[in-house]
CSV table of C-alpha atoms in Angstrom, one decimal:
chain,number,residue,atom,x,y,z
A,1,UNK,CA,-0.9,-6.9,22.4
A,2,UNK,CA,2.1,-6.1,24.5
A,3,UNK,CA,1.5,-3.9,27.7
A,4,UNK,CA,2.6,-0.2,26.3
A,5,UNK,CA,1.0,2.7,28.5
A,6,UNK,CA,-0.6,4.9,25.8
A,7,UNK,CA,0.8,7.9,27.1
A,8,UNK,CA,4.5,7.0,27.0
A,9,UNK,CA,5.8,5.7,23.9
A,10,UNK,CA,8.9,2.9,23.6
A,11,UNK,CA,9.8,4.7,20.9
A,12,UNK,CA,9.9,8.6,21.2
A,13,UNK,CA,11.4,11.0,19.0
A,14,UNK,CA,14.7,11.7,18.8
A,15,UNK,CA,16.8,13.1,21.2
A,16,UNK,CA,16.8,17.0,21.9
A,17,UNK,CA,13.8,17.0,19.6
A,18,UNK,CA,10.2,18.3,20.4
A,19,UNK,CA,7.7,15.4,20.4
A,20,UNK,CA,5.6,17.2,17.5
A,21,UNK,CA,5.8,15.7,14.1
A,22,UNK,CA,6.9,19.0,11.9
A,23,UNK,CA,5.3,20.4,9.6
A,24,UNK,CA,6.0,19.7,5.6
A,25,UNK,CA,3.9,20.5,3.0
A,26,UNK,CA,3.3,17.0,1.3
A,27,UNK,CA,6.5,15.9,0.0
A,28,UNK,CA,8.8,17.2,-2.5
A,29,UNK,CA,10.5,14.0,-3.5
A,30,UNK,CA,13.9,16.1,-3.4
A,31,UNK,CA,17.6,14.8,-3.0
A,32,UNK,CA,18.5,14.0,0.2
A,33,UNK,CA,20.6,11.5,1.9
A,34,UNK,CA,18.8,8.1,3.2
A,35,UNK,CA,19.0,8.5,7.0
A,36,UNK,CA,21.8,5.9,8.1
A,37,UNK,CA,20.1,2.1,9.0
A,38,UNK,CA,17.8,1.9,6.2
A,39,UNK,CA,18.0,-0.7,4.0
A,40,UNK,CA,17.5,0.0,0.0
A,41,UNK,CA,15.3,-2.8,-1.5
A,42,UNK,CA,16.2,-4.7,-4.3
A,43,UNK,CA,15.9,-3.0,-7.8
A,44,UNK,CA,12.6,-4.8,-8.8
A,45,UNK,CA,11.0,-5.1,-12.8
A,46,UNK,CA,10.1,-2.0,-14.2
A,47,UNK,CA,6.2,-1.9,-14.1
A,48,UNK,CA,4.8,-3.7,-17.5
A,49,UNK,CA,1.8,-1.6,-18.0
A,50,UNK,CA,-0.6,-4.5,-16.8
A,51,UNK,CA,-3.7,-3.5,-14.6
A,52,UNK,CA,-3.6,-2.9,-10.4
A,53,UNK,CA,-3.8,-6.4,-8.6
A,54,UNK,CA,-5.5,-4.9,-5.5
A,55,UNK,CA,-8.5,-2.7,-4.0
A,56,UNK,CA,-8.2,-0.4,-1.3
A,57,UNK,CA,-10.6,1.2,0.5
A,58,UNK,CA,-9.5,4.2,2.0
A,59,UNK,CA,-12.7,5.4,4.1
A,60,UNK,CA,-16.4,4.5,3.4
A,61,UNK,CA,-19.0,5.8,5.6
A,62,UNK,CA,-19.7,5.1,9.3
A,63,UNK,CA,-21.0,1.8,9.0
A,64,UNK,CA,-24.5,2.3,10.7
A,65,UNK,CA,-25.0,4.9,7.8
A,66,UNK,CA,-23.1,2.9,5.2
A,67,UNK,CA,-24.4,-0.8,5.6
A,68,UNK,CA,-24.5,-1.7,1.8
A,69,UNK,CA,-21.0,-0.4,1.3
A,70,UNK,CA,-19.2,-2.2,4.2
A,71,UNK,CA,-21.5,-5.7,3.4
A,72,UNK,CA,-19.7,-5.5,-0.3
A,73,UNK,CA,-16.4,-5.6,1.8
A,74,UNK,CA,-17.1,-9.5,2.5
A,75,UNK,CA,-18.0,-10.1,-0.7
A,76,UNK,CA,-16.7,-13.6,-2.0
A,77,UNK,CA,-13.4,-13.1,-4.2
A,78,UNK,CA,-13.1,-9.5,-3.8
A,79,UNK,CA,-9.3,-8.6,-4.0
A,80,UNK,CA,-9.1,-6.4,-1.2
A,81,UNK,CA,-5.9,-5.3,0.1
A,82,UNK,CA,-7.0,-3.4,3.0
A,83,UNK,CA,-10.1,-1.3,4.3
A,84,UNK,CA,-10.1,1.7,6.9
A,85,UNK,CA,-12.2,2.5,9.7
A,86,UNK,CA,-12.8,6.2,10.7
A,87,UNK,CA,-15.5,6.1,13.6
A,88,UNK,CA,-15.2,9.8,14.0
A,89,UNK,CA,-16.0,10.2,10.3
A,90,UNK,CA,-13.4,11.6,7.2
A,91,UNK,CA,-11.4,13.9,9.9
A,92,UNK,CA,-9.9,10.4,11.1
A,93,UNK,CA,-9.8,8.6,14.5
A,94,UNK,CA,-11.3,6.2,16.8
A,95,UNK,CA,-13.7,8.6,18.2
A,96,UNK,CA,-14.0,9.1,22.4
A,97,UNK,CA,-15.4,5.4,22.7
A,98,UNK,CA,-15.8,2.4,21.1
A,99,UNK,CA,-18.7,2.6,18.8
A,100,UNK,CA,-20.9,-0.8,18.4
A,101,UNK,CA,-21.4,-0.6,14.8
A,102,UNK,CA,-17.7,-0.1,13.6
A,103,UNK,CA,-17.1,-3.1,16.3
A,104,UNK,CA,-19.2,-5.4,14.1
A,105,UNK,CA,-17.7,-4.0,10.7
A,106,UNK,CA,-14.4,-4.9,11.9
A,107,UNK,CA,-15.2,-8.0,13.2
A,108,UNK,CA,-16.6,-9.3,10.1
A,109,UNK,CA,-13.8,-8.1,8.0
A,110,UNK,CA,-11.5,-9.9,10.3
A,111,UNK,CA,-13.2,-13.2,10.3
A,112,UNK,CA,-13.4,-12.9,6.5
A,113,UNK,CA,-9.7,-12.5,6.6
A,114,UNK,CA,-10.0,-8.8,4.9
A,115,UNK,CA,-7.1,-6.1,6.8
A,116,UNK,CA,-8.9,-3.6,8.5
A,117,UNK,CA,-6.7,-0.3,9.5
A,118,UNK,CA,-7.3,3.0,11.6
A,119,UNK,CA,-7.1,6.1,10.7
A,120,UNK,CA,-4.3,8.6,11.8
A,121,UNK,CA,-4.2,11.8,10.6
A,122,UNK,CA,-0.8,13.1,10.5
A,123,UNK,CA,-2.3,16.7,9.9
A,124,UNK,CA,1.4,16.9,7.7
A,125,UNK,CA,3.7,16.4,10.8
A,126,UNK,CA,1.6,19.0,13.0
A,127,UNK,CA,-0.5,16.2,15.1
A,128,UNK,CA,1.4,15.9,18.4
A,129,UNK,CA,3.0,12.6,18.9
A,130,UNK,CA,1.5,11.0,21.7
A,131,UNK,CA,-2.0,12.0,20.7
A,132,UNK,CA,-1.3,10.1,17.4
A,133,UNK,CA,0.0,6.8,19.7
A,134,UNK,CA,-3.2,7.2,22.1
A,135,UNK,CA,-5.3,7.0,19.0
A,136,UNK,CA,-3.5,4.0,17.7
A,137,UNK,CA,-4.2,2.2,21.0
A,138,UNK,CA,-8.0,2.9,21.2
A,139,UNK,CA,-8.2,1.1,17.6
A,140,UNK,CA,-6.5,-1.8,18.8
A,141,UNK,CA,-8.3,-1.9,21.8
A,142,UNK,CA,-11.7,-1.5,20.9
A,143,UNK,CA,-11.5,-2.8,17.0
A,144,UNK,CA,-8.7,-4.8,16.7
A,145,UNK,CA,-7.4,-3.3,13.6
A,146,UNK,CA,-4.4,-5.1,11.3
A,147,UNK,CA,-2.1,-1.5,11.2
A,148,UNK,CA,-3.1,1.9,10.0
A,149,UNK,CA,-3.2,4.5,7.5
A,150,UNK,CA,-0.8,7.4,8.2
A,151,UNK,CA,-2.9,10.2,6.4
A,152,UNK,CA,-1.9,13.9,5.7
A,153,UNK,CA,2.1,12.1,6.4
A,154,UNK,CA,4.9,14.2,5.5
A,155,UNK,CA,6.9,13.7,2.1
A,156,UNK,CA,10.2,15.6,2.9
A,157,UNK,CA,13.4,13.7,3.4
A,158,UNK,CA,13.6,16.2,7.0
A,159,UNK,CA,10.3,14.4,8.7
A,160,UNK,CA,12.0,10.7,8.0
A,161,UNK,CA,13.5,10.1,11.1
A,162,UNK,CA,10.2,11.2,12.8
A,163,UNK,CA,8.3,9.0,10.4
A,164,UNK,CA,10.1,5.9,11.2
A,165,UNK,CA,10.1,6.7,14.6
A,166,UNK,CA,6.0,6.5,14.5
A,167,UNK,CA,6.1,3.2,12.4
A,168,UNK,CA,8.6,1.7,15.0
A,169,UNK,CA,6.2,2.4,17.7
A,170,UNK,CA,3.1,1.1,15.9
A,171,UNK,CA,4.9,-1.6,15.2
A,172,UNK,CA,5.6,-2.5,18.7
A,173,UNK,CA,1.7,-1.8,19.9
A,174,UNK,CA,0.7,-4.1,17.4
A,175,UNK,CA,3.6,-6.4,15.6
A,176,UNK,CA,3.1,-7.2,12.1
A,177,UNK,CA,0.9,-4.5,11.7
A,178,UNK,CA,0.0,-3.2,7.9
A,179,UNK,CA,1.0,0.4,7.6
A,180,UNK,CA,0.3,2.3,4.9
A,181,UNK,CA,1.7,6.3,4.7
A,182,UNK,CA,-0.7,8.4,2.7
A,183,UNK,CA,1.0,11.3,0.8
A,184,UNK,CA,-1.5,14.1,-0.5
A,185,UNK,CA,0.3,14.3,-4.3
A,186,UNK,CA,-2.6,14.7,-6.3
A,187,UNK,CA,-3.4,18.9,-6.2
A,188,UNK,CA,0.2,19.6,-5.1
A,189,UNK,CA,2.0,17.3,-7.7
A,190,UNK,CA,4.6,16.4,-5.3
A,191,UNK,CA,5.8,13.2,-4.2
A,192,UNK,CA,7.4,11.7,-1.1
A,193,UNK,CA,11.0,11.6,-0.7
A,194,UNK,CA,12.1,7.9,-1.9
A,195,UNK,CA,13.3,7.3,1.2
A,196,UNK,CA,9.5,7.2,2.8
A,197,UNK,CA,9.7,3.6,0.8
A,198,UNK,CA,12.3,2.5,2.3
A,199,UNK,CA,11.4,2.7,6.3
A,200,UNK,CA,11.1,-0.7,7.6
A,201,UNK,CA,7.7,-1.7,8.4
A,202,UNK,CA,6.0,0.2,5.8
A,203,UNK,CA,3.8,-1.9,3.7
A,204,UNK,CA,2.6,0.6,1.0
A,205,UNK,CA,2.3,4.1,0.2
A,206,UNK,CA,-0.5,5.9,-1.6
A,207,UNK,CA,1.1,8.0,-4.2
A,208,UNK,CA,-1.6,9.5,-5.8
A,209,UNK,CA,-5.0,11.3,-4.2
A,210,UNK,CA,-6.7,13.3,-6.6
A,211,UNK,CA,-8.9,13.9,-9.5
A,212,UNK,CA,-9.4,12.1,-12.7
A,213,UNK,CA,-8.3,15.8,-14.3
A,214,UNK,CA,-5.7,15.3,-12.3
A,215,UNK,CA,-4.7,11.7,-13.2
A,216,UNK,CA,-4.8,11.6,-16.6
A,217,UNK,CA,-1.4,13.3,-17.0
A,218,UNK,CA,-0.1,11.6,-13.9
A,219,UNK,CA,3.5,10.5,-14.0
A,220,UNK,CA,4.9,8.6,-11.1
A,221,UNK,CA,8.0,9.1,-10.3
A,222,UNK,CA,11.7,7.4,-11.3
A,223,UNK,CA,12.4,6.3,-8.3
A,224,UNK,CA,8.8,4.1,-7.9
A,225,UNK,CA,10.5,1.6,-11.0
A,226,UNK,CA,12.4,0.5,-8.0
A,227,UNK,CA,10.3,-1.1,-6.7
A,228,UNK,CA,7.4,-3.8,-6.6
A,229,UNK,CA,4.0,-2.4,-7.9
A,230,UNK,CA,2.7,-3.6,-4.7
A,231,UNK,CA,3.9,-1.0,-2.9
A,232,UNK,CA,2.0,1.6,-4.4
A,233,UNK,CA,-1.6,2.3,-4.5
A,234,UNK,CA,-3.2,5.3,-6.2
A,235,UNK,CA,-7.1,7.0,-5.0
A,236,UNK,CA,-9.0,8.7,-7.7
A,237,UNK,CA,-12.2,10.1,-7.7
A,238,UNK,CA,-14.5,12.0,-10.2
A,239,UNK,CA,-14.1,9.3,-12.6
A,240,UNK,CA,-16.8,8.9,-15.3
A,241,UNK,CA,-17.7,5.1,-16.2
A,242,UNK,CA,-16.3,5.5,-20.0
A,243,UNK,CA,-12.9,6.6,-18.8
A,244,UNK,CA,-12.6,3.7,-16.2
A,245,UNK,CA,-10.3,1.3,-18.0
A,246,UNK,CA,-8.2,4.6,-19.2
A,247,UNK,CA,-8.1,4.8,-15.4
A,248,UNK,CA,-7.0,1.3,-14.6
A,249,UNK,CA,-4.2,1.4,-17.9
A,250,UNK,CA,-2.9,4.7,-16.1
A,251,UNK,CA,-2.4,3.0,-12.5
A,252,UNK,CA,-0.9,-0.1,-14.3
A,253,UNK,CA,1.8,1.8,-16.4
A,254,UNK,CA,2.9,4.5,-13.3
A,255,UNK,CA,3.2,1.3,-11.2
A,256,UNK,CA,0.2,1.2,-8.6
A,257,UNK,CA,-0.2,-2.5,-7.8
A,258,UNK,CA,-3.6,-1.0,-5.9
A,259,UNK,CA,-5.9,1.3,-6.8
A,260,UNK,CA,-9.6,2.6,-5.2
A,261,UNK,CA,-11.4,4.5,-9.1
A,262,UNK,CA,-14.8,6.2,-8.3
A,263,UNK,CA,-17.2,8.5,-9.7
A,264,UNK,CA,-18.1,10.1,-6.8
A,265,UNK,CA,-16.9,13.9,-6.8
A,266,UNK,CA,-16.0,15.8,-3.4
A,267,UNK,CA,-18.5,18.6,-4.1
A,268,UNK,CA,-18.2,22.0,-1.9
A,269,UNK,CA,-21.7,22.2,0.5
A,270,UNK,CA,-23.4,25.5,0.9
A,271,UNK,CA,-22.4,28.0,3.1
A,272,UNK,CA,-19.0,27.1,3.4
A,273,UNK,CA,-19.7,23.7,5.4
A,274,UNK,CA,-16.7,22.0,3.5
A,275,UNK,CA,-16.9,19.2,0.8
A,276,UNK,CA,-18.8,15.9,0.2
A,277,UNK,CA,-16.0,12.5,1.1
A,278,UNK,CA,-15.9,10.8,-2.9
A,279,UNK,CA,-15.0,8.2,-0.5
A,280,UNK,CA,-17.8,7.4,1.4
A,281,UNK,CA,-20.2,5.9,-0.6
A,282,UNK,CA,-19.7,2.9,-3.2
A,283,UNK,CA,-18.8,3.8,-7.3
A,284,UNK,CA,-22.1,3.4,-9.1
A,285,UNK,CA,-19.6,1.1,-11.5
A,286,UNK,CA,-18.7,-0.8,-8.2
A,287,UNK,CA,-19.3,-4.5,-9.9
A,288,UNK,CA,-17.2,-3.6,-13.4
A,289,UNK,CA,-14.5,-2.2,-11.3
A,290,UNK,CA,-13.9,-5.1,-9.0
A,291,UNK,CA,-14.0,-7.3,-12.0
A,292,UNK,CA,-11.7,-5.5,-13.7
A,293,UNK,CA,-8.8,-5.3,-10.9
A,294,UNK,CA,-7.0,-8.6,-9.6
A,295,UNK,CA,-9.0,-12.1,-10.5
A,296,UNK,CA,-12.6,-10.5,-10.2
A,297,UNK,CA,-15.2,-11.5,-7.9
A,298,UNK,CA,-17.9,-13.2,-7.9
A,299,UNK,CA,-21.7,-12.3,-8.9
């Protein structure tokens, strides 16, 4: 890892600019000029309708609370495209020090050759810069993650140039890494500017978080046919068993080469403590949907 100081970035905003990531409210997928320096990929097939190649994970459990989930994570054949580790729990983050049981997670998923990725929390472009790049060097430090998920990122085509400017810095802490920008699209039923596909160094981008009530009528967007499946991955929860390959056929046909389908529902608590994580804990369908996504796994 090269020697970057956490708390001065190579790559800072730009210039005359305050090092706060604006706000935006998810992502309108409006017109907008492509910011100058961006290459446009390659018009690729539209999607055929076939079923998601991949799993994601985007955030079980801590894994001292979680053991069964992050043990299925090594399982033999599993097409896992990448996992995320949240020490601090579903607010994101490596926590204020390295925590001995996400250590070992990580380190099994990396020696099983599964990508691991922190968690930043974008907080929609209000999360302050250098807090976000300090964060990003804890995880490499004390878990040795493969990249990130940018969660809560902005979709507008104003917070690109702060967008890239974040990936290039990630980038240079850890080269290669696997970054992933997650768009809240589901409640909102807005979607990123196109642009947000087009940043170099971004791997995926999850373009749809929601409900199954919400997914059932879900129509990506034009501008996804663009490009490969395989840079799309889609996060649904409150899915019931019988409606799972309804599920997978929707994520094929709008173009999510990736795809995480549970039936866990993100219940509200009692007095006003928040909601349950649908994410933290594994589908009680876990072995039917694993076998139903990519080349299956094995018993």
């Amino acid at each position: 890892m090269p020697d970057v100081r956490p708390d001065i970035p190579p790559w800072g905003p730009p210039p005359g600019r305050p090092a706060v990531l604006s706000r935006a409210a998810g992502g309108a997928g409006r017109a907008g000029a492509v910011p100058a320096g961006r290459a446009v990929p390659a018009a690729a097939p539209e999607p055929g309708g076939g079923r998601p190649r991949a799993v994601v994970v985007p955030g079980f459990g801590h894994p001292m609370l979680a053991p069964l989930e992050w043990a299925e994570l090594v399982r033999p054949g599993l097409p896992l495209a990448w996992a995320v580790l949240g020490p601090s729990g579903a607010g994101g983050g490596p926590g204020g020090r390295a925590d001995p049981f996400c250590r070992t997670a990580a380190a099994r998923l990396r020696v099983s050759g599964r990508p691991v990725l922190g968690l930043l929390d974008l907080e929609f472009g209000a999360r302050p810069y250098r807090e976000l790049i300090c964060a990003a060097h804890r995880y490499l430090q004390w878990y040795r993650v493969d990249g990130f998920l940018l969660d809560e990122c902005p979709g507008d085509p104003e917070d690109l140039d702060r967008i890239a400017a974040l990936v290039r810095t990630l980038t240079v802490l850890r080269p290669g890494a696997l970054l992933v920008l997650g768009h809240d699209t589901g409640a909102a039923g807005r979607h990123p500017h196109p642009g947000y596909a087009e940043i170099p160094g971004v791997r995926q981008l999850v373009t749809f978080r929601g409900s199954w009530a919400q997914y059932r009528g879900y129509q990506a967007p034009e501008w996804t046919r663009r490009h490969p499946a395989a840079r799309f991955c889609h996060l649904v929860h409150g899915v019931p068993e019988r409606a799972l390959d309804h599920a997978l056929r929707v994520a094929g046909r709008e173009g999510a080469g990736a795809v995480y389908v549970t039936d866990r529902c993100g219940r509200a608590l009692p007095a006003g403590r928040g909601h349950t994580d649908p994410w933290a804990s594994l589908p009680g369908y876990w072995d039917r949907f694993v076998s139903c996504v990519g080349t299956g796994v094995s018993e």
